[in-house]
Short mmCIF file of N, CA and C in Angstrom, two decimals:
data_model
loop_
_atom_site.label_atom_id
_atom_site.label_comp_id
_atom_site.label_asym_id
_atom_site.label_seq_id
_atom_site.Cartn_x
_atom_site.Cartn_y
_atom_site.Cartn_z
N LEU A 259 -40.30 -9.10 14.11
CA LEU A 259 -38.90 -9.14 14.50
C LEU A 259 -38.03 -8.51 13.44
N ALA A 260 -36.87 -8.01 13.85
CA ALA A 260 -35.93 -7.40 12.92
C ALA A 260 -35.46 -8.40 11.87
N SER A 261 -35.36 -9.70 12.23
CA SER A 261 -34.87 -10.69 11.28
C SER A 261 -35.81 -10.87 10.11
N GLN A 262 -37.06 -10.44 10.25
CA GLN A 262 -37.99 -10.51 9.14
C GLN A 262 -37.71 -9.40 8.13
N ASN A 263 -37.04 -8.33 8.54
CA ASN A 263 -36.74 -7.23 7.64
C ASN A 263 -35.46 -7.45 6.86
N PHE A 264 -34.44 -8.01 7.47
CA PHE A 264 -33.20 -8.35 6.78
C PHE A 264 -32.43 -9.37 7.61
N ASP A 265 -31.45 -9.98 6.98
CA ASP A 265 -30.70 -11.06 7.60
C ASP A 265 -29.88 -10.54 8.79
N MET A 266 -30.23 -10.97 10.01
CA MET A 266 -29.54 -10.53 11.22
C MET A 266 -28.57 -11.57 11.75
N GLU A 267 -28.39 -12.68 11.04
CA GLU A 267 -27.46 -13.71 11.49
C GLU A 267 -26.05 -13.16 11.49
N LEU A 268 -25.33 -13.33 12.60
CA LEU A 268 -23.96 -12.85 12.69
C LEU A 268 -23.06 -13.63 11.74
N SER A 269 -22.17 -12.93 11.10
CA SER A 269 -21.26 -13.55 10.14
C SER A 269 -20.12 -14.26 10.86
N ASP A 270 -19.71 -15.41 10.31
CA ASP A 270 -18.57 -16.16 10.83
C ASP A 270 -17.28 -15.81 10.09
N THR A 271 -17.43 -15.33 8.87
CA THR A 271 -16.27 -14.99 8.05
C THR A 271 -16.54 -13.67 7.32
N PHE A 272 -15.49 -13.10 6.78
CA PHE A 272 -15.57 -11.86 6.02
C PHE A 272 -14.74 -12.07 4.76
N VAL A 273 -15.38 -11.92 3.61
CA VAL A 273 -14.68 -12.02 2.33
C VAL A 273 -14.81 -10.65 1.66
N PRO A 274 -13.83 -9.76 1.88
CA PRO A 274 -13.94 -8.39 1.39
C PRO A 274 -14.23 -8.28 -0.11
N GLU A 275 -13.61 -9.14 -0.91
CA GLU A 275 -13.81 -9.05 -2.36
C GLU A 275 -15.22 -9.43 -2.77
N ASN A 276 -15.99 -10.05 -1.89
CA ASN A 276 -17.41 -10.30 -2.14
C ASN A 276 -18.27 -9.20 -1.53
N TYR A 277 -17.99 -8.84 -0.27
CA TYR A 277 -18.81 -7.84 0.41
C TYR A 277 -18.82 -6.51 -0.34
N PHE A 278 -17.66 -6.09 -0.84
CA PHE A 278 -17.54 -4.77 -1.44
C PHE A 278 -17.99 -4.68 -2.90
N VAL A 279 -18.47 -5.77 -3.47
CA VAL A 279 -18.99 -5.71 -4.84
C VAL A 279 -20.46 -5.31 -4.79
N GLY A 280 -20.81 -4.29 -5.56
CA GLY A 280 -22.18 -3.80 -5.58
C GLY A 280 -22.29 -2.45 -4.91
N ASP A 281 -23.50 -2.14 -4.43
CA ASP A 281 -23.78 -0.83 -3.84
C ASP A 281 -23.85 -0.92 -2.33
N ILE A 282 -23.23 0.06 -1.68
CA ILE A 282 -23.17 0.12 -0.22
C ILE A 282 -23.43 1.56 0.20
N GLU A 283 -24.20 1.74 1.24
CA GLU A 283 -24.39 3.05 1.85
C GLU A 283 -23.74 3.01 3.23
N ALA A 284 -23.12 4.12 3.62
CA ALA A 284 -22.45 4.18 4.92
C ALA A 284 -22.70 5.53 5.56
N THR A 285 -22.62 5.54 6.87
CA THR A 285 -22.73 6.79 7.62
C THR A 285 -21.69 6.76 8.73
N GLY A 286 -21.09 7.92 8.99
CA GLY A 286 -20.01 7.92 9.96
C GLY A 286 -19.81 9.25 10.66
N VAL A 287 -18.84 9.22 11.56
CA VAL A 287 -18.54 10.38 12.39
C VAL A 287 -17.06 10.36 12.75
N PHE A 288 -16.46 11.56 12.86
CA PHE A 288 -15.11 11.70 13.39
C PHE A 288 -15.22 12.37 14.74
N ILE A 289 -14.67 11.71 15.77
CA ILE A 289 -14.69 12.23 17.13
C ILE A 289 -13.25 12.48 17.55
N ASP A 290 -12.95 13.70 17.99
CA ASP A 290 -11.57 14.00 18.37
C ASP A 290 -11.21 13.34 19.70
N ARG A 291 -9.95 13.43 20.09
CA ARG A 291 -9.46 12.73 21.28
C ARG A 291 -10.08 13.24 22.57
N PHE A 292 -10.79 14.37 22.52
CA PHE A 292 -11.47 14.91 23.69
C PHE A 292 -12.94 14.50 23.74
N GLY A 293 -13.39 13.72 22.74
CA GLY A 293 -14.77 13.26 22.71
C GLY A 293 -15.72 14.20 21.99
N VAL A 294 -15.19 15.20 21.28
CA VAL A 294 -16.02 16.17 20.57
C VAL A 294 -16.25 15.68 19.14
N VAL A 295 -17.52 15.63 18.73
CA VAL A 295 -17.84 15.28 17.35
C VAL A 295 -17.41 16.43 16.45
N ARG A 296 -16.47 16.16 15.55
CA ARG A 296 -15.92 17.19 14.68
C ARG A 296 -16.53 17.16 13.29
N ARG A 297 -16.93 15.97 12.85
CA ARG A 297 -17.45 15.86 11.49
C ARG A 297 -18.37 14.65 11.40
N ARG A 298 -19.47 14.82 10.67
CA ARG A 298 -20.36 13.71 10.34
C ARG A 298 -20.42 13.61 8.84
N PHE A 299 -20.69 12.41 8.33
CA PHE A 299 -20.71 12.24 6.87
C PHE A 299 -21.51 11.00 6.48
N ASN A 300 -21.93 11.00 5.22
CA ASN A 300 -22.53 9.84 4.57
C ASN A 300 -21.67 9.49 3.37
N VAL A 301 -21.66 8.21 3.01
CA VAL A 301 -20.86 7.75 1.88
C VAL A 301 -21.69 6.79 1.05
N SER A 302 -21.72 7.02 -0.27
CA SER A 302 -22.29 6.06 -1.22
C SER A 302 -21.12 5.39 -1.91
N ILE A 303 -21.12 4.06 -1.91
CA ILE A 303 -19.99 3.30 -2.43
C ILE A 303 -20.46 2.36 -3.53
N THR A 304 -19.69 2.32 -4.60
CA THR A 304 -19.92 1.35 -5.67
C THR A 304 -18.65 0.52 -5.80
N GLY A 305 -18.80 -0.79 -5.69
CA GLY A 305 -17.64 -1.68 -5.78
C GLY A 305 -17.75 -2.61 -6.97
N LYS A 306 -16.60 -2.89 -7.56
CA LYS A 306 -16.53 -3.80 -8.72
C LYS A 306 -15.36 -4.75 -8.53
N LYS A 307 -15.58 -6.01 -8.95
CA LYS A 307 -14.48 -6.98 -8.94
C LYS A 307 -13.49 -6.62 -10.02
N THR A 308 -12.22 -6.88 -9.75
CA THR A 308 -11.17 -6.73 -10.75
C THR A 308 -10.44 -8.07 -10.85
N THR A 309 -9.51 -8.16 -11.77
CA THR A 309 -8.79 -9.43 -11.92
C THR A 309 -7.92 -9.76 -10.72
N THR A 310 -7.53 -8.74 -9.94
CA THR A 310 -6.65 -8.98 -8.79
C THR A 310 -7.30 -8.68 -7.45
N GLY A 311 -8.56 -8.28 -7.43
CA GLY A 311 -9.24 -7.93 -6.18
C GLY A 311 -10.53 -7.19 -6.44
N PHE A 312 -10.57 -5.90 -6.05
CA PHE A 312 -11.77 -5.10 -6.27
C PHE A 312 -11.42 -3.62 -6.26
N ALA A 313 -12.33 -2.81 -6.81
CA ALA A 313 -12.17 -1.35 -6.87
C ALA A 313 -13.40 -0.72 -6.23
N LEU A 314 -13.17 0.39 -5.52
CA LEU A 314 -14.25 1.10 -4.85
C LEU A 314 -14.26 2.56 -5.27
N ASP A 315 -15.45 3.07 -5.58
CA ASP A 315 -15.68 4.51 -5.75
C ASP A 315 -16.50 4.95 -4.55
N GLU A 316 -15.93 5.83 -3.72
CA GLU A 316 -16.60 6.30 -2.51
C GLU A 316 -16.97 7.77 -2.70
N TYR A 317 -18.26 8.09 -2.58
CA TYR A 317 -18.76 9.45 -2.73
C TYR A 317 -19.16 9.97 -1.36
N PHE A 318 -18.35 10.85 -0.78
CA PHE A 318 -18.57 11.39 0.56
C PHE A 318 -19.39 12.68 0.49
N LEU A 319 -20.31 12.84 1.44
CA LEU A 319 -21.03 14.09 1.65
C LEU A 319 -20.90 14.40 3.14
N PHE A 320 -20.19 15.50 3.46
CA PHE A 320 -19.93 15.88 4.84
C PHE A 320 -21.00 16.84 5.35
N ASP A 321 -21.11 16.96 6.67
CA ASP A 321 -22.15 17.78 7.29
C ASP A 321 -22.01 19.26 6.97
N ASP A 322 -20.84 19.71 6.52
CA ASP A 322 -20.67 21.11 6.15
C ASP A 322 -20.93 21.35 4.65
N GLY A 323 -21.41 20.30 3.95
CA GLY A 323 -21.73 20.41 2.53
C GLY A 323 -20.59 20.01 1.61
N GLU A 324 -19.38 19.83 2.15
CA GLU A 324 -18.25 19.41 1.31
C GLU A 324 -18.50 18.02 0.74
N GLN A 325 -18.07 17.84 -0.50
CA GLN A 325 -18.18 16.54 -1.17
C GLN A 325 -16.80 16.09 -1.59
N GLU A 326 -16.61 14.76 -1.61
CA GLU A 326 -15.31 14.22 -1.98
C GLU A 326 -15.51 12.86 -2.64
N LEU A 327 -14.76 12.61 -3.69
CA LEU A 327 -14.73 11.30 -4.34
C LEU A 327 -13.39 10.67 -4.02
N ARG A 328 -13.43 9.44 -3.52
CA ARG A 328 -12.21 8.70 -3.21
C ARG A 328 -12.28 7.37 -3.95
N ARG A 329 -11.25 7.07 -4.73
CA ARG A 329 -11.20 5.81 -5.49
C ARG A 329 -10.10 4.92 -4.91
N TRP A 330 -10.50 3.70 -4.60
CA TRP A 330 -9.57 2.70 -4.06
C TRP A 330 -9.40 1.56 -5.06
N GLU A 331 -8.18 1.07 -5.18
CA GLU A 331 -7.88 -0.17 -5.90
C GLU A 331 -7.31 -1.12 -4.85
N ILE A 332 -7.98 -2.24 -4.64
CA ILE A 332 -7.57 -3.20 -3.62
C ILE A 332 -7.14 -4.49 -4.31
N GLN A 333 -5.95 -4.96 -3.97
CA GLN A 333 -5.44 -6.22 -4.50
C GLN A 333 -5.36 -7.25 -3.38
N LYS A 334 -5.75 -8.46 -3.71
CA LYS A 334 -5.61 -9.57 -2.76
C LYS A 334 -4.27 -10.23 -3.05
N LEU A 335 -3.37 -10.25 -2.04
CA LEU A 335 -2.02 -10.78 -2.24
C LEU A 335 -1.85 -12.20 -1.73
N GLY A 336 -2.78 -12.69 -1.02
CA GLY A 336 -2.70 -14.03 -0.46
C GLY A 336 -4.03 -14.32 0.18
N GLN A 337 -4.11 -15.42 0.87
CA GLN A 337 -5.39 -15.79 1.47
C GLN A 337 -5.90 -14.73 2.46
N ASN A 338 -4.99 -14.07 3.19
CA ASN A 338 -5.42 -13.14 4.23
C ASN A 338 -4.78 -11.76 4.14
N THR A 339 -4.18 -11.41 3.01
CA THR A 339 -3.47 -10.14 2.89
C THR A 339 -4.00 -9.33 1.72
N TYR A 340 -4.22 -8.04 1.97
CA TYR A 340 -4.71 -7.12 0.95
C TYR A 340 -3.81 -5.89 0.91
N VAL A 341 -3.72 -5.27 -0.26
CA VAL A 341 -2.99 -4.01 -0.42
C VAL A 341 -3.94 -3.05 -1.12
N GLY A 342 -4.05 -1.82 -0.57
CA GLY A 342 -4.94 -0.83 -1.13
C GLY A 342 -4.19 0.42 -1.57
N MET A 343 -4.62 0.97 -2.70
CA MET A 343 -4.06 2.21 -3.21
C MET A 343 -5.17 3.21 -3.44
N CYS A 344 -4.86 4.47 -3.10
CA CYS A 344 -5.81 5.57 -3.24
C CYS A 344 -4.96 6.83 -3.38
N ASP A 345 -5.46 7.85 -4.07
CA ASP A 345 -4.65 9.05 -4.31
C ASP A 345 -4.05 9.65 -3.05
N ASP A 346 -4.80 9.71 -1.96
CA ASP A 346 -4.30 10.36 -0.76
C ASP A 346 -3.56 9.43 0.20
N VAL A 347 -3.44 8.15 -0.16
CA VAL A 347 -2.67 7.22 0.65
C VAL A 347 -1.20 7.37 0.29
N CYS A 348 -0.35 7.48 1.31
CA CYS A 348 1.10 7.58 1.10
C CYS A 348 1.63 6.16 0.96
N GLY A 349 2.09 5.80 -0.23
CA GLY A 349 2.50 4.43 -0.48
C GLY A 349 1.28 3.58 -0.70
N HIS A 350 1.04 2.62 0.19
CA HIS A 350 -0.14 1.77 0.08
C HIS A 350 -0.63 1.35 1.46
N ALA A 351 -1.88 0.97 1.52
CA ALA A 351 -2.48 0.45 2.75
C ALA A 351 -2.29 -1.06 2.76
N VAL A 352 -1.97 -1.60 3.93
CA VAL A 352 -1.81 -3.04 4.07
C VAL A 352 -2.91 -3.55 4.98
N GLY A 353 -3.65 -4.56 4.50
CA GLY A 353 -4.74 -5.15 5.26
C GLY A 353 -4.50 -6.60 5.58
N LYS A 354 -4.83 -7.00 6.81
CA LYS A 354 -4.73 -8.40 7.25
C LYS A 354 -6.11 -8.86 7.69
N LEU A 355 -6.55 -9.98 7.12
CA LEU A 355 -7.87 -10.53 7.40
C LEU A 355 -7.76 -11.68 8.39
N ILE A 356 -8.58 -11.62 9.46
CA ILE A 356 -8.69 -12.71 10.43
C ILE A 356 -10.17 -12.90 10.72
N ASP A 357 -10.71 -14.03 10.30
CA ASP A 357 -12.12 -14.37 10.52
C ASP A 357 -13.05 -13.28 9.98
N THR A 358 -13.70 -12.53 10.89
CA THR A 358 -14.69 -11.53 10.46
C THR A 358 -14.13 -10.12 10.42
N HIS A 359 -12.83 -9.94 10.69
CA HIS A 359 -12.33 -8.57 10.69
C HIS A 359 -11.08 -8.40 9.82
N LEU A 360 -11.01 -7.22 9.24
CA LEU A 360 -9.91 -6.83 8.35
C LEU A 360 -9.26 -5.59 8.97
N SER A 361 -7.99 -5.71 9.31
CA SER A 361 -7.25 -4.59 9.92
C SER A 361 -6.35 -3.95 8.87
N TRP A 362 -6.45 -2.64 8.73
CA TRP A 362 -5.64 -1.87 7.78
C TRP A 362 -4.69 -0.95 8.54
N HIS A 363 -3.50 -0.74 7.98
CA HIS A 363 -2.55 0.24 8.49
C HIS A 363 -2.01 1.02 7.30
N TYR A 364 -2.08 2.36 7.40
CA TYR A 364 -1.59 3.19 6.29
C TYR A 364 -1.45 4.64 6.72
N TYR A 365 -0.66 5.36 5.94
CA TYR A 365 -0.52 6.81 6.11
C TYR A 365 -1.38 7.49 5.05
N PHE A 366 -2.02 8.58 5.44
CA PHE A 366 -3.01 9.23 4.58
C PHE A 366 -2.84 10.74 4.67
N ASN A 367 -2.93 11.40 3.53
CA ASN A 367 -2.90 12.87 3.50
C ASN A 367 -4.32 13.38 3.74
N LEU A 368 -4.62 13.70 4.99
CA LEU A 368 -5.95 14.09 5.42
C LEU A 368 -6.10 15.61 5.33
N LYS A 369 -7.20 16.04 4.70
CA LYS A 369 -7.46 17.47 4.60
C LYS A 369 -7.93 17.99 5.95
N MET A 370 -7.13 18.90 6.53
CA MET A 370 -7.46 19.54 7.82
C MET A 370 -6.99 20.98 7.76
N PHE A 371 -7.80 21.89 8.23
CA PHE A 371 -7.42 23.30 8.32
C PHE A 371 -6.95 23.84 6.96
N ASN A 372 -7.69 23.50 5.89
CA ASN A 372 -7.42 23.97 4.52
C ASN A 372 -6.07 23.53 3.98
N ARG A 373 -5.52 22.44 4.51
CA ARG A 373 -4.31 21.86 3.95
C ARG A 373 -4.32 20.36 4.24
N LYS A 374 -3.38 19.64 3.65
CA LYS A 374 -3.32 18.21 3.87
C LYS A 374 -2.21 17.89 4.86
N ILE A 375 -2.56 17.05 5.83
CA ILE A 375 -1.64 16.64 6.88
C ILE A 375 -1.49 15.12 6.81
N LYS A 376 -0.24 14.65 6.85
CA LYS A 376 0.02 13.21 6.82
C LYS A 376 -0.27 12.62 8.20
N VAL A 377 -1.24 11.70 8.24
CA VAL A 377 -1.63 11.03 9.48
C VAL A 377 -1.59 9.52 9.28
N LYS A 378 -1.56 8.80 10.39
CA LYS A 378 -1.59 7.34 10.33
C LYS A 378 -2.98 6.85 10.68
N PHE A 379 -3.49 5.92 9.86
CA PHE A 379 -4.77 5.27 10.13
C PHE A 379 -4.51 3.85 10.60
N GLU A 380 -5.16 3.47 11.69
CA GLU A 380 -5.21 2.09 12.16
C GLU A 380 -6.69 1.72 12.13
N ASP A 381 -7.05 0.98 11.10
CA ASP A 381 -8.43 0.77 10.69
C ASP A 381 -8.85 -0.67 10.95
N VAL A 382 -10.01 -0.90 11.54
CA VAL A 382 -10.54 -2.25 11.72
C VAL A 382 -11.96 -2.29 11.17
N MET A 383 -12.17 -3.22 10.23
CA MET A 383 -13.50 -3.43 9.63
C MET A 383 -14.00 -4.80 10.09
N ILE A 384 -15.24 -4.85 10.59
CA ILE A 384 -15.80 -6.10 11.08
C ILE A 384 -17.12 -6.35 10.36
N GLN A 385 -17.21 -7.50 9.68
CA GLN A 385 -18.49 -7.85 9.05
C GLN A 385 -19.38 -8.42 10.15
N GLN A 386 -20.42 -7.69 10.48
CA GLN A 386 -21.33 -8.06 11.55
C GLN A 386 -22.38 -9.06 11.08
N THR A 387 -23.03 -8.76 9.96
CA THR A 387 -24.01 -9.64 9.33
C THR A 387 -23.71 -9.64 7.83
N PRO A 388 -24.39 -10.45 7.03
CA PRO A 388 -24.13 -10.41 5.59
C PRO A 388 -24.33 -9.02 4.96
N LEU A 389 -25.14 -8.17 5.58
CA LEU A 389 -25.41 -6.85 5.03
C LEU A 389 -24.70 -5.70 5.75
N ILE A 390 -24.30 -5.89 7.00
CA ILE A 390 -23.78 -4.80 7.82
C ILE A 390 -22.31 -5.02 8.16
N MET A 391 -21.52 -3.94 7.99
CA MET A 391 -20.13 -3.95 8.40
C MET A 391 -19.88 -2.74 9.29
N LEU A 392 -19.12 -2.94 10.36
CA LEU A 392 -18.76 -1.86 11.26
C LEU A 392 -17.29 -1.52 11.06
N ASN A 393 -16.94 -0.24 11.23
CA ASN A 393 -15.57 0.21 11.01
C ASN A 393 -15.18 1.20 12.10
N ASN A 394 -13.98 1.00 12.66
CA ASN A 394 -13.40 1.94 13.60
C ASN A 394 -11.98 2.20 13.15
N ALA A 395 -11.61 3.47 13.05
CA ALA A 395 -10.25 3.83 12.65
C ALA A 395 -9.70 4.83 13.65
N LYS A 396 -8.52 4.52 14.17
CA LYS A 396 -7.81 5.47 15.02
C LYS A 396 -6.92 6.31 14.10
N VAL A 397 -6.97 7.63 14.26
CA VAL A 397 -6.18 8.55 13.44
C VAL A 397 -5.11 9.16 14.34
N LYS A 398 -3.84 8.97 13.94
CA LYS A 398 -2.72 9.41 14.78
C LYS A 398 -1.75 10.29 14.00
N LYS A 399 -1.05 11.13 14.75
CA LYS A 399 0.03 11.97 14.22
C LYS A 399 1.17 11.91 15.23
N TYR A 400 2.36 11.51 14.78
CA TYR A 400 3.51 11.34 15.68
C TYR A 400 3.19 10.41 16.84
N GLY A 401 2.35 9.41 16.61
CA GLY A 401 1.99 8.45 17.65
C GLY A 401 0.91 8.92 18.59
N LEU A 402 0.49 10.17 18.49
CA LEU A 402 -0.56 10.72 19.35
C LEU A 402 -1.92 10.59 18.69
N LEU A 403 -2.90 10.16 19.44
CA LEU A 403 -4.25 10.01 18.93
C LEU A 403 -4.87 11.38 18.65
N LEU A 404 -5.27 11.61 17.39
CA LEU A 404 -6.01 12.83 17.04
C LEU A 404 -7.50 12.62 17.24
N GLY A 405 -7.97 11.40 16.94
CA GLY A 405 -9.38 11.09 17.07
C GLY A 405 -9.67 9.74 16.46
N GLU A 406 -10.97 9.43 16.39
CA GLU A 406 -11.42 8.15 15.84
C GLU A 406 -12.57 8.37 14.87
N VAL A 407 -12.61 7.50 13.87
CA VAL A 407 -13.70 7.47 12.90
C VAL A 407 -14.52 6.21 13.18
N PHE A 408 -15.83 6.38 13.22
CA PHE A 408 -16.76 5.26 13.36
C PHE A 408 -17.68 5.29 12.15
N ILE A 409 -17.79 4.15 11.46
CA ILE A 409 -18.63 4.07 10.26
C ILE A 409 -19.44 2.78 10.30
N THR A 410 -20.70 2.87 9.89
CA THR A 410 -21.56 1.70 9.69
C THR A 410 -21.86 1.60 8.20
N PHE A 411 -21.58 0.43 7.62
CA PHE A 411 -21.82 0.16 6.20
C PHE A 411 -23.03 -0.76 6.07
N MET A 412 -23.84 -0.54 5.04
CA MET A 412 -25.01 -1.37 4.77
C MET A 412 -25.08 -1.68 3.29
N LYS A 413 -25.04 -2.98 2.96
CA LYS A 413 -25.18 -3.39 1.57
C LYS A 413 -26.56 -2.98 1.07
N THR A 414 -26.61 -2.34 -0.08
CA THR A 414 -27.90 -1.98 -0.67
C THR A 414 -28.07 -2.58 -2.04
N ASP A 415 -27.06 -3.35 -2.48
CA ASP A 415 -27.13 -4.03 -3.78
C ASP A 415 -28.37 -4.91 -3.79
N GLN A 416 -29.24 -4.71 -4.75
CA GLN A 416 -30.55 -5.36 -4.77
C GLN A 416 -30.47 -6.88 -4.72
N ALA A 417 -29.53 -7.48 -5.44
CA ALA A 417 -29.42 -8.94 -5.45
C ALA A 417 -29.08 -9.48 -4.07
N ILE A 418 -28.16 -8.85 -3.37
CA ILE A 418 -27.76 -9.30 -2.04
C ILE A 418 -28.89 -9.12 -1.04
N VAL A 419 -29.55 -7.96 -1.08
CA VAL A 419 -30.66 -7.70 -0.17
C VAL A 419 -31.78 -8.71 -0.42
N SER A 420 -32.09 -9.00 -1.68
CA SER A 420 -33.13 -9.97 -2.01
C SER A 420 -32.80 -11.35 -1.47
N GLN A 421 -31.54 -11.79 -1.59
CA GLN A 421 -31.13 -13.08 -1.06
C GLN A 421 -31.32 -13.13 0.45
N SER A 422 -30.96 -12.06 1.15
CA SER A 422 -31.11 -12.01 2.60
C SER A 422 -32.58 -12.04 3.01
N LEU A 423 -33.42 -11.32 2.26
CA LEU A 423 -34.85 -11.33 2.56
C LEU A 423 -35.44 -12.72 2.35
N MET A 424 -35.01 -13.41 1.29
CA MET A 424 -35.49 -14.75 1.03
C MET A 424 -35.05 -15.71 2.14
N ARG A 425 -33.79 -15.60 2.59
CA ARG A 425 -33.32 -16.46 3.69
C ARG A 425 -34.12 -16.20 4.95
N ALA A 426 -34.41 -14.94 5.24
CA ALA A 426 -35.17 -14.59 6.45
C ALA A 426 -36.59 -15.15 6.36
N ALA A 427 -37.20 -15.07 5.18
CA ALA A 427 -38.56 -15.56 5.00
C ALA A 427 -38.61 -17.09 5.12
N ASN A 428 -37.59 -17.76 4.59
CA ASN A 428 -37.56 -19.24 4.62
C ASN A 428 -37.21 -19.79 5.99
N SER A 429 -36.63 -18.97 6.86
CA SER A 429 -36.25 -19.46 8.20
C SER A 429 -37.42 -19.40 9.18
N ASP A 430 -38.53 -18.77 8.79
CA ASP A 430 -39.69 -18.67 9.69
C ASP A 430 -40.49 -19.95 9.76
#
C-alpha cells in the first residue's frame, strides 16, 4: 500500500511555519485561460525559521531552461494571519489561514514577454498530508483571468520523512 511508503493520513491542520522549515521539492505548471499549458517548472525550496516566522529560498528551473531564485520573508502577525515579502511582490502578500488551507492575495511583477507585468495572484495552499501540499493560484490582470498555476509540494527534509515512515510502519 502507498501508506507503507509515506504518511498518507490527511491533515486536519496546517502550520506553515512548521511545514516550510527544511527541504521541499515542488513541481508545477502554468495553464492560460484557454487551457493551454504555457510553462512547466520544478522548484527546490529551503526553509528556515526566523524570530517572526520563516524564510524561503526557492530555486526555479523552467522547461525552457530559465532559472530563477526567489527569496521570501514570511511573518506571522497573529494566530491566522501572515505577511510575505519578496523582491517581485508589490508591497506585501497577505495570507489568511483556515484549518488546512492558507489563502494569499498579492500583486506581483511577473516576467512575461521579456518584461515585467504587474499581475494579481489569488493563491490557495492546502496541506493534504504531513508531507504533501497542493497549491492553486489564479493570475489576473485588470480583473481578467490570465491563467492558473498548479503546484504540488513534497517535504524531503530527512527528519520529517523519517518520522512519517516510522508512523506508517508502527500503524501496521
